[in-house]
Amino acid sequence: MDEKAVGFTLEMPKVGIIRGVKAKDIEMVGGKVVNLRTCARPYENIYTVTQLRAIQGVSKKYGSGKVHLSPRHNMEIPEIKNKHIDEALRDLYVAGLFPGGAGTSVRNVFTCPDWCARSVRPVQAIGKMVSTNFGDRDMPNKFTISFAGCPNGCSRPHNTDVGIIAVAKVTIADQGCPDGCRECAKVCPVQAVGPTEGRVKINRPACIACGRCVKACPEKILRSEETGFKVLIGGKEGATVAFGAVIAEFAKDFELLEIIESVLRKYEQKVTPRLAGRKKKERMSEVIERLGIAAFLAD
Ligand code: SF4
Ligand code: SF4
Ligand code: SF4
């Protein structure tokens, strides 16, 4: 592909962009049309109205008027005429959109919306920081990272290479409960909290740290002054499904980058081809299944 369009030089980050343009981010369909996958960089799950208009414009002008939102929140514009690909890329680029989100690399970091009422804490800013540090990094196979704002896990953190779930540390004030109040018990999704003889108790092993009881308590007896992240690794979706193993119960923000960097390195060091002599390498879940989680995490 000619990197120059009329009056415009296509200057894009190297990793996963120019290298990947033809190979993965732009899927050739029969030589005449292409499917173009696009997203913001660093990866974002939020598109501005201006960006959506640019996507609409490209789809209507050069494609078939259709847009597909991928499971990891990339926008796929199908059936763009091959001869218009440079103009399409230019129109997207000026709106802050790049081809991307495919291939053997760290994919779009998937985060919950911060405005969800169930959110334990915002996750978009930290998701963007993780994306800035690791997004597009070349990996032995596809690598996914998801942030959930609470243990509900709408961003599917349990089936992701690295799944990160915001959790609340709930404390109990030294105070009795008013007669008849059961607000905390009503909202707890796992029946782990409620008053007994005028005092609230939490069944800690059963508690999933969602913080809903804190929001419901009218007396502020239940409190959450600290939030952190549960971290799971080795989950996946696809032809086979794997659930991640918990490697941290309450990581702080600054620890996340270190944990992710360490997991990426261990995967790179310990991966092998799926079949001897074949090029295709294992997903991280396969490496963990082969070695066991303890050996995977060992130095
Ligand atoms: S995981 Fe929690 S915070 Fe995120 S969208 Fe679902 S309910 Fe909302
Ligand atoms: S934090 Fe969530 S799971 Fe734990 S006791 Fe409160 S409502 Fe129940
Ligand atoms: S902890 Fe709060 S919500 Fe639960 S019973 Fe006591 S006062 Fe009510």
PDB file of N, CA and C and ligand atoms in Angstrom, residues 177-178 181-185 195 200 213 216-219 221-222, ligand 3:
ATOM      1  N   CYS A 177     -26.881  -1.826  64.961  1.00  0.00           N
ATOM      2  CA  CYS A 177     -27.800  -1.516  63.854  1.00  0.00           C
ATOM      3  C   CYS A 177     -29.187  -1.178  64.402  1.00  0.00           C
ATOM      4  N   PRO A 178     -29.908  -0.261  63.749  1.00  0.00           N
ATOM      5  CA  PRO A 178     -31.269   0.022  64.195  1.00  0.00           C
ATOM      6  C   PRO A 178     -32.175  -1.198  63.990  1.00  0.00           C
ATOM      7  N   CYS A 181     -33.603  -3.023  60.428  1.00  0.00           N
ATOM      8  CA  CYS A 181     -32.866  -2.705  59.185  1.00  0.00           C
ATOM      9  C   CYS A 181     -32.180  -3.970  58.649  1.00  0.00           C
ATOM     10  N   ARG A 182     -32.386  -4.200  57.378  1.00  0.00           N
ATOM     11  CA  ARG A 182     -31.710  -5.316  56.705  1.00  0.00           C
ATOM     12  C   ARG A 182     -31.263  -4.885  55.301  1.00  0.00           C
ATOM     13  N   GLU A 183     -31.008  -3.592  55.129  1.00  0.00           N
ATOM     14  CA  GLU A 183     -30.686  -3.058  53.799  1.00  0.00           C
ATOM     15  C   GLU A 183     -29.465  -3.738  53.182  1.00  0.00           C
ATOM     16  N   CYS A 184     -28.453  -3.974  53.993  1.00  0.00           N
ATOM     17  CA  CYS A 184     -27.231  -4.604  53.460  1.00  0.00           C
ATOM     18  C   CYS A 184     -27.537  -6.027  52.972  1.00  0.00           C
ATOM     19  N   ALA A 185     -28.317  -6.751  53.781  1.00  0.00           N
ATOM     20  CA  ALA A 185     -28.647  -8.137  53.415  1.00  0.00           C
ATOM     21  C   ALA A 185     -29.452  -8.185  52.124  1.00  0.00           C
ATOM     22  N   PRO A 195     -27.519  -8.391  59.807  1.00  0.00           N
ATOM     23  CA  PRO A 195     -27.415  -8.190  61.254  1.00  0.00           C
ATOM     24  C   PRO A 195     -27.757  -9.454  62.035  1.00  0.00           C
ATOM     25  N   VAL A 200     -23.996  -6.068  62.787  1.00  0.00           N
ATOM     26  CA  VAL A 200     -23.806  -6.620  61.440  1.00  0.00           C
ATOM     27  C   VAL A 200     -22.577  -7.529  61.395  1.00  0.00           C
ATOM     28  N   CYS A 213     -23.169  -3.413  49.802  1.00  0.00           N
ATOM     29  CA  CYS A 213     -23.725  -3.217  51.147  1.00  0.00           C
ATOM     30  C   CYS A 213     -23.317  -1.850  51.706  1.00  0.00           C
ATOM     31  N   ALA A 216     -25.583   0.712  50.439  1.00  0.00           N
ATOM     32  CA  ALA A 216     -26.968   0.565  50.926  1.00  0.00           C
ATOM     33  C   ALA A 216     -27.123   0.925  52.400  1.00  0.00           C
ATOM     34  N   CYS A 217     -26.033   0.937  53.144  1.00  0.00           N
ATOM     35  CA  CYS A 217     -26.144   1.108  54.599  1.00  0.00           C
ATOM     36  C   CYS A 217     -26.516   2.548  54.964  1.00  0.00           C
ATOM     37  N   PRO A 218     -27.699   2.780  55.562  1.00  0.00           N
ATOM     38  CA  PRO A 218     -28.116   4.153  55.858  1.00  0.00           C
ATOM     39  C   PRO A 218     -27.362   4.755  57.045  1.00  0.00           C
ATOM     40  N   GLU A 219     -26.765   3.901  57.865  1.00  0.00           N
ATOM     41  CA  GLU A 219     -26.102   4.390  59.092  1.00  0.00           C
ATOM     42  C   GLU A 219     -24.593   4.558  58.911  1.00  0.00           C
ATOM     43  N   ILE A 221     -22.494   2.292  58.851  1.00  0.00           N
ATOM     44  CA  ILE A 221     -21.803   1.308  59.699  1.00  0.00           C
ATOM     45  C   ILE A 221     -20.845   0.495  58.819  1.00  0.00           C
ATOM     46  N   LEU A 222     -21.299   0.199  57.608  1.00  0.00           N
ATOM     47  CA  LEU A 222     -20.423  -0.472  56.640  1.00  0.00           C
ATOM     48  C   LEU A 222     -19.719   0.607  55.827  1.00  0.00           C
TER      49      LEU A 222
HETATM   50  S1  SF4 B   3     -25.071  -2.651  58.576  1.00  0.00           S
HETATM   51 FE1  SF4 B   3     -26.264  -0.921  57.842  1.00  0.00          FE
HETATM   52  S2  SF4 B   3     -27.613  -1.742  56.308  1.00  0.00           S
HETATM   53 FE2  SF4 B   3     -26.865  -3.477  57.497  1.00  0.00          FE
HETATM   54  S3  SF4 B   3     -28.385  -3.796  59.056  1.00  0.00           S
HETATM   55 FE3  SF4 B   3     -26.842  -2.453  59.944  1.00  0.00          FE
HETATM   56  S4  SF4 B   3     -27.561  -0.389  59.545  1.00  0.00           S
HETATM   57 FE4  SF4 B   3     -28.751  -1.743  58.236  1.00  0.00          FE
END
